[in-house]
Amino acid sequence: MEKSLVIVESPAKARTINKYLGRNFVVKASLGHIKNLPENRLGVDIKNDFKPEYVTIKGKSKFINEIKKAAKDSSQIYIATDPDREGEAIAWHIAQEIKPKNGNIYRVLFNEITKKAVETGINNPGKIDLLKVDAQQARRIMDRIVGYQISPFLWKTLYSGLSAGRVQSVALRLICDKEQKIKEFTPEEYWSVEALLKTKNQNEFYSTLIKKNNTKISIPDKNTVDKIVDELSKLTFRIIDIKEKKIKRKPEPPFITSSLQQEASKRLGLSTSRIMKIAQQLYEGIEIGKEGNVGLITYMRTDSVRIADEARNKVRKFIEKNFGNEYLSKNPRIFKNKNKSQDAHEAIRPTYIEKRPDDIKPYLTKDQYNIYRLIFNRFVASQMAEAVISQKSIDIEAGDYLFRTACSTTDFNGFLKVFQDFSETEKDEKKEIHIPEDIKKGEILSLIKLIPKQHFTQPPPRYTESSLVKELDNLNIGRPSTYAIIITTLLQRNYIEKSGKKLIPTELGLVVNKILVSSFPEIFNVKFTAKMEEELDKIENGIKKSINVLKDFYTPFSFALEKYKKNRLKIKKEIQEFSEKKCELCGAPMIVRWSKSGKFLGCSNFPKCKYTMPLSRDETSTNETCPECGSMLVIKNGKYGEFLSCSRYPECRFAKPLVVAKCPEKNCNGDIISRKGKKGRIFYSCSNYPECKFISRYKIVNQNCPYCDSNYLEKRKTKGNAKKVGYGAIKYAILKNSPDKNIIFNWERALNFEGDSGPYLQYS
């Protein structure tokens, strides 16, 4: 009996599906795309209706030969790549390869990897959606044109290796614009006034000044607040209004891709790329004891909040059984999508509601468990009863001034029992606000004290991965499935860096953004990028042809490109930064240039004069003289780390390794110097190698240990990336006089004992 061939993307999914389908099916994994545009050229024939040139990805020829052979011997072929545009494009490329061998090709979609879903998909096959393929291909062509036609101009302006992206550059612009607002922000002083009051029954509570003469009060400085406090201290405080009401809070819908990334990033501190990787693992299948590989969640790349009727019914029974009828919403809660194009898949939910997170925790990693629990709880909460909250406020009159105290209490937690609120920023410690129960309208209150407080307006907060995803989603820039890749690319290109959770543009990122925005304002802006996303959706929905969308994109793009070609030298001059230093060879001014290693000073007469020097040359001078010409030696950074070089370079080319410290090995008179390994990593070893085998992967600091006889320290990092210095190398005489072998002390204080009571000790 001939078998059927099923082609999926990942080996994990292949194992799970193979288990469900049995012996009559052969399941193979493509490991993603099998074809792509060529790496070494544009690969798009712009003049010939933007025809793409696809080539086989390196290493995929073996897989293509395997599926061709398998297709020849199979009765039917089911292509079950991921149910999105990317998966549709992969399916189309695979179909093109195997069609000559076997034309019985079907497209199947699995929104979840369960036995029922897999069998249903196989029994109800369809065809490859060419509209989705066209939409994905149009996106790929746009991105390729931008990347391959703009990046070379960045190379000519700064240095080779930089990249520009249609969507990533807009994301970079958002981060840089926010940084500019923070830089330009000027804090403004303002004051608030609180009153500590007492009822006739001796109950105390706080109230805040909000109005004067029925107008919102603004207190700009101390003189003003002192006058107000002086005036208030002579007035009578009387309750003029008491309001009470109950509000009902509804739960949020189950997760979609963007909301999962936002919430998991906030709550768990994970990067968006890590979140999506783990969600992919949960979707494709996890080994759950004797059950084997089990797909735990539905497809994680989705814009839809829709839930299948069967899944909704099951979760409602689960809520009633585990929490009681009072926690079940009166009617099944149905969430609506913003537009029809988002309804391709269900929301992200657990595939088996009976598999509670704690029940399968032993089979999951810590991150898998946390993300599964988040998805599970959000889904369960979506069908739970509303939370009932009582809100109470009192207005207090004091002459022309109005004070207000408001508080809220939860009468019934409802869905909050499962899915609590979460604040990304830590809340300031505040006094618990309460309103005495025995107060009455018209009651006169005793003033205990007035509390003026000084405040300053705060700059807008920097983006985190979570808030950037939210902003991109709100602005309709890119697709949620690409957000993780966008952020990862910006980090890898060194355009941005992370400080804690905050995303901060690097100096390189700011320069690249300045070039792109000044040169291509029509292309790298929010409105144009969002419009292109809408156009891609129209291709998928059959409203527009891809060729027309690409022409609409390329017309303004090519115009901006030609304009930039004419102005490139002008733009390059605008970003040039001149130094006070003069070239030591020709006397011309030195200018700041960029390379992969960072900034340096180069002669403005380049390429006629190729003299360069480190940007911080004055800071790297030494007291050592050159043995060949007698000039001063300076510390320079080379591709193998720091080294000593003659200050008269290139006339004198003397150079030698920088001695960091004396080798600590017994009977060795060598020096510790920096070296570079095969993979480009800097390490430190003895100059007498291979006779002396001393080696350290940590940066060596030439400073004696204050607790033992070690002649050097090692610069290390803690998990939080705070700089620390450990005492020597652990295998030597480290801390031999200390009771604790793991003591480390603060790097900054270790290098500056002046005005300090001693080294700061911390246990690792």
mmCIF file of C-alpha atoms in Angstrom, residues 365-664:
data_model
loop_
_atom_site.group_PDB
_atom_site.id
_atom_site.type_symbol
_atom_site.label_atom_id
_atom_site.label_comp_id
_atom_site.label_asym_id
_atom_site.label_seq_id
_atom_site.Cartn_x
_atom_site.Cartn_y
_atom_site.Cartn_z
ATOM 1 C CA THR A 365 11.423 24.210 31.536
ATOM 2 C CA LYS A 366 10.969 27.245 33.774
ATOM 3 C CA ASP A 367 10.292 29.580 30.829
ATOM 4 C CA GLN A 368 8.005 27.071 29.095
ATOM 5 C CA TYR A 369 5.989 26.716 32.289
ATOM 6 C CA ASN A 370 5.714 30.471 32.839
ATOM 7 C CA ILE A 371 4.558 31.215 29.296
ATOM 8 C CA TYR A 372 2.154 28.261 29.217
ATOM 9 C CA ARG A 373 0.671 29.365 32.552
ATOM 10 C CA LEU A 374 0.266 32.907 31.223
ATOM 11 C CA ILE A 375 -1.570 31.678 28.098
ATOM 12 C CA PHE A 376 -3.656 29.212 30.110
ATOM 13 C CA ASN A 377 -4.730 31.727 32.763
ATOM 14 C CA ARG A 378 -5.548 34.471 30.254
ATOM 15 C CA PHE A 379 -7.736 32.055 28.291
ATOM 16 C CA VAL A 380 -9.559 30.822 31.388
ATOM 17 C CA ALA A 381 -10.055 34.378 32.670
ATOM 18 C CA SER A 382 -11.624 35.431 29.357
ATOM 19 C CA GLN A 383 -14.741 33.347 30.128
ATOM 20 C CA MET A 384 -14.956 34.164 33.823
ATOM 21 C CA ALA A 385 -17.340 36.547 35.551
ATOM 22 C CA GLU A 386 -16.672 40.263 35.756
ATOM 23 C CA ALA A 387 -14.902 41.683 38.786
ATOM 24 C CA VAL A 388 -17.126 43.950 40.931
ATOM 25 C CA ILE A 389 -15.373 46.972 42.421
ATOM 26 C CA SER A 390 -16.822 49.564 44.817
ATOM 27 C CA GLN A 391 -15.581 53.116 44.330
ATOM 28 C CA LYS A 392 -16.077 55.791 46.967
ATOM 29 C CA SER A 393 -15.037 59.437 46.953
ATOM 30 C CA ILE A 394 -15.585 62.400 49.238
ATOM 31 C CA ASP A 395 -15.220 66.095 48.418
ATOM 32 C CA ILE A 396 -14.069 68.425 51.163
ATOM 33 C CA GLU A 397 -14.462 72.180 51.012
ATOM 34 C CA ALA A 398 -12.098 74.649 52.653
ATOM 35 C CA GLY A 399 -12.997 78.192 51.614
ATOM 36 C CA ASP A 400 -12.385 78.414 47.847
ATOM 37 C CA TYR A 401 -10.344 75.191 47.905
ATOM 38 C CA LEU A 402 -11.565 71.667 47.156
ATOM 39 C CA PHE A 403 -9.948 68.471 48.479
ATOM 40 C CA ARG A 404 -10.827 64.954 47.356
ATOM 41 C CA THR A 405 -10.216 61.471 48.713
ATOM 42 C CA ALA A 406 -11.047 58.427 46.591
ATOM 43 C CA CYS A 407 -10.586 54.737 47.172
ATOM 44 C CA SER A 408 -11.784 51.458 45.748
ATOM 45 C CA THR A 409 -12.331 47.981 47.139
ATOM 46 C CA THR A 410 -12.947 44.708 45.368
ATOM 47 C CA ASP A 411 -16.311 43.205 46.315
ATOM 48 C CA PHE A 412 -15.974 40.191 44.003
ATOM 49 C CA ASN A 413 -12.704 39.305 42.290
ATOM 50 C CA GLY A 414 -14.226 37.335 39.400
ATOM 51 C CA PHE A 415 -11.651 36.830 36.634
ATOM 52 C CA LEU A 416 -9.007 38.564 38.793
ATOM 53 C CA LYS A 417 -8.834 35.345 40.796
ATOM 54 C CA VAL A 418 -6.982 33.838 37.835
ATOM 55 C CA PHE A 419 -5.405 36.748 35.957
ATOM 56 C CA GLN A 420 -4.240 39.675 38.098
ATOM 57 C CA ASP A 421 -3.301 43.111 36.861
ATOM 58 C CA PHE A 422 0.352 43.861 36.367
ATOM 59 C CA SER A 423 2.249 47.159 36.252
ATOM 60 C CA GLU A 424 5.427 47.273 34.184
ATOM 61 C CA THR A 425 6.933 49.990 36.364
ATOM 62 C CA GLU A 426 7.401 49.523 40.057
ATOM 63 C CA LYS A 427 4.876 51.527 42.021
ATOM 64 C CA ASP A 428 6.042 54.047 44.557
ATOM 65 C CA GLU A 429 5.386 53.160 48.128
ATOM 66 C CA LYS A 430 2.179 54.931 49.055
ATOM 67 C CA LYS A 431 0.045 55.218 52.135
ATOM 68 C CA GLU A 432 -2.977 52.999 51.945
ATOM 69 C CA ILE A 433 -5.917 55.241 51.031
ATOM 70 C CA HIS A 434 -9.028 54.712 53.081
ATOM 71 C CA ILE A 435 -12.204 56.599 53.912
ATOM 72 C CA PRO A 436 -13.719 56.257 57.374
ATOM 73 C CA GLU A 437 -17.089 54.507 57.369
ATOM 74 C CA ASP A 438 -18.805 56.880 59.814
ATOM 75 C CA ILE A 439 -18.487 60.146 57.878
ATOM 76 C CA LYS A 440 -21.525 62.181 56.850
ATOM 77 C CA LYS A 441 -22.219 64.971 54.401
ATOM 78 C CA GLY A 442 -21.871 68.353 56.088
ATOM 79 C CA GLU A 443 -19.555 67.058 58.804
ATOM 80 C CA ILE A 444 -16.837 69.415 60.006
ATOM 81 C CA LEU A 445 -13.349 67.877 60.039
ATOM 82 C CA SER A 446 -10.360 68.725 62.207
ATOM 83 C CA LEU A 447 -7.141 69.646 60.408
ATOM 84 C CA ILE A 448 -4.162 67.809 61.903
ATOM 85 C CA LYS A 449 -1.540 68.981 59.426
ATOM 86 C CA LEU A 450 -0.911 70.084 55.863
ATOM 87 C CA ILE A 451 1.755 68.291 53.856
ATOM 88 C CA PRO A 452 3.220 70.175 50.867
ATOM 89 C CA LYS A 453 5.255 68.021 48.471
ATOM 90 C CA GLN A 454 7.661 69.093 45.766
ATOM 91 C CA HIS A 455 7.591 67.262 42.422
ATOM 92 C CA PHE A 456 9.233 67.579 39.029
ATOM 93 C CA THR A 457 7.767 66.572 35.707
ATOM 94 C CA GLN A 458 9.400 63.466 34.281
ATOM 95 C CA PRO A 459 10.658 62.896 30.729
ATOM 96 C CA PRO A 460 8.822 60.356 28.580
ATOM 97 C CA PRO A 461 9.960 56.823 29.438
ATOM 98 C CA ARG A 462 12.223 54.969 27.044
ATOM 99 C CA TYR A 463 10.766 52.054 25.148
ATOM 100 C CA THR A 464 10.997 48.571 26.517
ATOM 101 C CA GLU A 465 10.519 45.582 24.225
ATOM 102 C CA SER A 466 6.957 45.380 25.528
ATOM 103 C CA SER A 467 6.082 49.043 24.955
ATOM 104 C CA LEU A 468 7.812 49.091 21.546
ATOM 105 C CA VAL A 469 5.744 46.099 20.428
ATOM 106 C CA LYS A 470 2.621 47.899 21.638
ATOM 107 C CA GLU A 471 3.576 51.043 19.719
ATOM 108 C CA LEU A 472 4.376 49.144 16.515
ATOM 109 C CA ASP A 473 1.077 47.290 16.810
ATOM 110 C CA ASN A 474 -0.909 50.485 17.425
ATOM 111 C CA LEU A 475 0.745 52.207 14.464
ATOM 112 C CA ASN A 476 0.260 49.135 12.236
ATOM 113 C CA ILE A 477 3.966 48.924 11.433
ATOM 114 C CA GLY A 478 5.085 45.447 10.435
ATOM 115 C CA ARG A 479 3.276 42.330 11.531
ATOM 116 C CA PRO A 480 3.268 40.970 15.107
ATOM 117 C CA SER A 481 5.130 37.875 13.938
ATOM 118 C CA THR A 482 8.031 40.099 12.795
ATOM 119 C CA TYR A 483 8.370 42.261 15.939
ATOM 120 C CA ALA A 484 10.801 39.894 17.652
ATOM 121 C CA ILE A 485 13.001 39.786 14.530
ATOM 122 C CA ILE A 486 12.946 43.599 14.240
ATOM 123 C CA ILE A 487 14.160 44.115 17.822
ATOM 124 C CA THR A 488 16.742 41.327 17.563
ATOM 125 C CA THR A 489 18.146 42.814 14.336
ATOM 126 C CA LEU A 490 18.495 46.284 15.877
ATOM 127 C CA LEU A 491 20.364 44.789 18.837
ATOM 128 C CA GLN A 492 22.620 42.641 16.649
ATOM 129 C CA ARG A 493 23.479 45.603 14.412
ATOM 130 C CA ASN A 494 24.463 47.575 17.516
ATOM 131 C CA TYR A 495 21.906 50.265 16.619
ATOM 132 C CA ILE A 496 20.320 49.924 20.056
ATOM 133 C CA GLU A 497 21.308 48.391 23.381
ATOM 134 C CA LYS A 498 19.432 47.245 26.450
ATOM 135 C CA SER A 499 19.904 48.834 29.836
ATOM 136 C CA GLY A 500 17.799 46.715 32.151
ATOM 137 C CA LYS A 501 14.521 46.574 30.225
ATOM 138 C CA LYS A 502 15.007 49.894 28.448
ATOM 139 C CA LEU A 503 15.963 50.135 24.761
ATOM 140 C CA ILE A 504 18.508 52.894 24.191
ATOM 141 C CA PRO A 505 19.884 53.952 20.804
ATOM 142 C CA THR A 506 23.655 53.696 20.516
ATOM 143 C CA GLU A 507 25.731 56.492 19.036
ATOM 144 C CA LEU A 508 25.913 54.438 15.846
ATOM 145 C CA GLY A 509 22.124 54.005 15.843
ATOM 146 C CA LEU A 510 21.593 57.754 16.220
ATOM 147 C CA VAL A 511 23.936 58.493 13.304
ATOM 148 C CA VAL A 512 22.340 55.857 11.042
ATOM 149 C CA ASN A 513 18.866 57.142 11.916
ATOM 150 C CA LYS A 514 19.935 60.735 11.153
ATOM 151 C CA ILE A 515 21.213 59.695 7.722
ATOM 152 C CA LEU A 516 18.103 57.676 6.847
ATOM 153 C CA VAL A 517 15.564 60.217 8.081
ATOM 154 C CA SER A 518 17.287 63.187 6.439
ATOM 155 C CA SER A 519 17.822 61.292 3.175
ATOM 156 C CA PHE A 520 14.586 59.289 2.919
ATOM 157 C CA PRO A 521 11.917 61.126 4.915
ATOM 158 C CA GLU A 522 9.175 59.874 2.578
ATOM 159 C CA ILE A 523 10.143 56.212 3.045
ATOM 160 C CA PHE A 524 11.196 55.849 6.677
ATOM 161 C CA ASN A 525 8.141 57.326 8.307
ATOM 162 C CA VAL A 526 5.249 55.815 10.196
ATOM 163 C CA LYS A 527 2.446 56.695 7.776
ATOM 164 C CA PHE A 528 4.152 55.335 4.663
ATOM 165 C CA THR A 529 5.175 52.091 6.385
ATOM 166 C CA ALA A 530 1.680 51.571 7.865
ATOM 167 C CA LYS A 531 0.146 52.211 4.444
ATOM 168 C CA MET A 532 2.341 49.510 2.902
ATOM 169 C CA GLU A 533 1.132 47.031 5.544
ATOM 170 C CA GLU A 534 -2.456 47.829 4.589
ATOM 171 C CA GLU A 535 -1.578 47.342 0.918
ATOM 172 C CA LEU A 536 -0.115 43.905 1.666
ATOM 173 C CA ASP A 537 -3.342 42.965 3.451
ATOM 174 C CA LYS A 538 -5.276 44.055 0.354
ATOM 175 C CA ILE A 539 -3.144 41.726 -1.796
ATOM 176 C CA GLU A 540 -3.944 38.818 0.525
ATOM 177 C CA ASN A 541 -7.662 39.660 0.404
ATOM 178 C CA GLY A 542 -7.661 39.887 -3.394
ATOM 179 C CA ILE A 543 -8.483 43.603 -3.443
ATOM 180 C CA LYS A 544 -5.218 44.680 -5.094
ATOM 181 C CA LYS A 545 -2.646 43.130 -7.408
ATOM 182 C CA SER A 546 0.876 42.775 -6.076
ATOM 183 C CA ILE A 547 2.403 44.414 -9.167
ATOM 184 C CA ASN A 548 0.370 47.599 -8.564
ATOM 185 C CA VAL A 549 1.343 47.726 -4.881
ATOM 186 C CA LEU A 550 5.027 47.293 -5.748
ATOM 187 C CA LYS A 551 4.837 50.089 -8.335
ATOM 188 C CA ASP A 552 3.122 52.376 -5.807
ATOM 189 C CA PHE A 553 5.954 51.597 -3.403
ATOM 190 C CA TYR A 554 8.852 51.896 -5.831
ATOM 191 C CA THR A 555 7.854 55.211 -7.435
ATOM 192 C CA PRO A 556 8.460 57.385 -4.327
ATOM 193 C CA PHE A 557 11.316 55.115 -3.263
ATOM 194 C CA SER A 558 13.251 55.492 -6.526
ATOM 195 C CA PHE A 559 12.665 59.261 -6.463
ATOM 196 C CA ALA A 560 14.091 59.461 -2.919
ATOM 197 C CA LEU A 561 17.016 57.257 -3.978
ATOM 198 C CA GLU A 562 17.950 59.531 -6.883
ATOM 199 C CA LYS A 563 17.632 62.581 -4.667
ATOM 200 C CA TYR A 564 19.963 60.985 -2.124
ATOM 201 C CA LYS A 565 22.563 60.132 -4.783
ATOM 202 C CA LYS A 566 22.807 63.828 -5.621
ATOM 203 C CA ASN A 567 22.992 64.928 -1.988
ATOM 204 C CA ARG A 568 25.099 62.109 -0.526
ATOM 205 C CA LEU A 569 28.306 64.137 -0.200
ATOM 206 C CA LYS A 570 26.385 67.054 1.291
ATOM 207 C CA ILE A 571 24.757 64.751 3.856
ATOM 208 C CA LYS A 572 28.113 63.160 4.631
ATOM 209 C CA LYS A 573 29.589 66.608 5.326
ATOM 210 C CA GLU A 574 26.638 67.505 7.556
ATOM 211 C CA ILE A 575 27.288 64.567 9.857
ATOM 212 C CA GLN A 576 31.072 64.993 9.828
ATOM 213 C CA GLU A 577 32.605 65.935 13.146
ATOM 214 C CA PHE A 578 35.866 67.869 13.019
ATOM 215 C CA SER A 579 38.561 67.503 15.671
ATOM 216 C CA GLU A 580 40.933 70.141 17.010
ATOM 217 C CA LYS A 581 43.823 67.814 16.171
ATOM 218 C CA LYS A 582 45.913 68.185 13.026
ATOM 219 C CA CYS A 583 47.249 65.386 10.856
ATOM 220 C CA GLU A 584 50.845 64.625 11.841
ATOM 221 C CA LEU A 585 51.765 63.862 8.235
ATOM 222 C CA CYS A 586 50.165 66.651 6.196
ATOM 223 C CA GLY A 587 48.799 69.083 8.774
ATOM 224 C CA ALA A 588 45.180 68.862 7.575
ATOM 225 C CA PRO A 589 42.344 68.834 10.149
ATOM 226 C CA MET A 590 41.454 65.419 11.575
ATOM 227 C CA ILE A 591 37.828 64.321 11.381
ATOM 228 C CA VAL A 592 35.861 61.666 13.239
ATOM 229 C CA ARG A 593 35.315 58.538 11.154
ATOM 230 C CA TRP A 594 33.498 55.292 11.788
ATOM 231 C CA SER A 595 34.565 51.671 11.462
ATOM 232 C CA LYS A 596 33.291 48.338 12.743
ATOM 233 C CA SER A 597 35.438 48.859 15.826
ATOM 234 C CA GLY A 598 33.909 52.258 16.584
ATOM 235 C CA LYS A 599 35.016 55.852 16.028
ATOM 236 C CA PHE A 600 38.545 57.002 15.223
ATOM 237 C CA LEU A 601 40.282 60.095 13.839
ATOM 238 C CA GLY A 602 41.219 60.172 10.174
ATOM 239 C CA CYS A 603 42.845 62.778 7.974
ATOM 240 C CA SER A 604 40.393 65.009 6.084
ATOM 241 C CA ASN A 605 42.658 64.674 3.017
ATOM 242 C CA PHE A 606 41.753 60.993 2.657
ATOM 243 C CA PRO A 607 42.399 59.163 0.318
ATOM 244 C CA LYS A 608 45.474 61.280 -0.484
ATOM 245 C CA CYS A 609 46.569 61.009 3.144
ATOM 246 C CA LYS A 610 45.634 57.843 5.047
ATOM 247 C CA TYR A 611 46.914 58.841 8.487
ATOM 248 C CA THR A 612 44.688 57.780 11.402
ATOM 249 C CA MET A 613 44.858 57.894 15.176
ATOM 250 C CA PRO A 614 42.679 56.694 18.063
ATOM 251 C CA LEU A 615 39.904 59.075 19.016
ATOM 252 C CA SER A 616 41.046 59.137 22.651
ATOM 253 C CA ARG A 617 44.767 59.234 21.936
ATOM 254 C CA ASP A 618 45.574 61.661 24.770
ATOM 255 C CA GLU A 619 44.032 59.277 27.289
ATOM 256 C CA THR A 620 46.165 56.344 26.121
ATOM 257 C CA SER A 621 49.641 57.889 26.340
ATOM 258 C CA THR A 622 52.224 56.217 28.597
ATOM 259 C CA ASN A 623 55.507 57.165 30.273
ATOM 260 C CA GLU A 624 57.377 54.492 28.348
ATOM 261 C CA THR A 625 59.695 55.464 25.488
ATOM 262 C CA CYS A 626 60.168 53.773 22.142
ATOM 263 C CA PRO A 627 63.451 51.772 22.100
ATOM 264 C CA GLU A 628 63.960 52.555 18.394
ATOM 265 C CA CYS A 629 63.395 56.328 18.155
ATOM 266 C CA GLY A 630 62.962 57.531 21.735
ATOM 267 C CA SER A 631 59.371 58.876 21.236
ATOM 268 C CA MET A 632 56.575 58.169 23.693
ATOM 269 C CA LEU A 633 54.680 54.907 23.441
ATOM 270 C CA VAL A 634 50.865 54.980 23.377
ATOM 271 C CA ILE A 635 48.246 52.328 24.033
ATOM 272 C CA LYS A 636 46.228 51.451 20.945
ATOM 273 C CA ASN A 637 43.345 49.084 20.261
ATOM 274 C CA GLY A 638 43.955 46.562 17.535
ATOM 275 C CA LYS A 639 42.119 43.514 16.291
ATOM 276 C CA TYR A 640 44.017 41.431 18.879
ATOM 277 C CA GLY A 641 43.226 43.781 21.757
ATOM 278 C CA GLU A 642 45.318 46.555 23.337
ATOM 279 C CA PHE A 643 48.985 46.952 22.415
ATOM 280 C CA LEU A 644 51.822 49.492 22.734
ATOM 281 C CA SER A 645 52.796 51.459 19.654
ATOM 282 C CA CYS A 646 55.139 54.332 18.887
ATOM 283 C CA SER A 647 53.462 57.740 18.875
ATOM 284 C CA ARG A 648 55.372 58.593 15.658
ATOM 285 C CA TYR A 649 53.586 55.887 13.657
ATOM 286 C CA PRO A 650 53.761 55.456 10.672
ATOM 287 C CA GLU A 651 57.333 56.884 10.531
ATOM 288 C CA CYS A 652 58.289 54.511 13.334
ATOM 289 C CA ARG A 653 56.475 51.173 13.303
ATOM 290 C CA PHE A 654 57.680 49.819 16.622
ATOM 291 C CA ALA A 655 54.952 47.916 18.510
ATOM 292 C CA LYS A 656 54.823 45.340 21.276
ATOM 293 C CA PRO A 657 52.170 43.587 23.377
ATOM 294 C CA LEU A 658 50.765 45.541 26.307
ATOM 295 C CA VAL A 659 51.925 43.987 29.574
ATOM 296 C CA VAL A 660 48.909 43.778 31.858
ATOM 297 C CA ALA A 661 50.595 42.253 34.918
ATOM 298 C CA LYS A 662 53.346 39.853 35.933
ATOM 299 C CA CYS A 663 52.541 36.182 35.514
ATOM 300 C CA PRO A 664 51.485 34.700 38.909
#
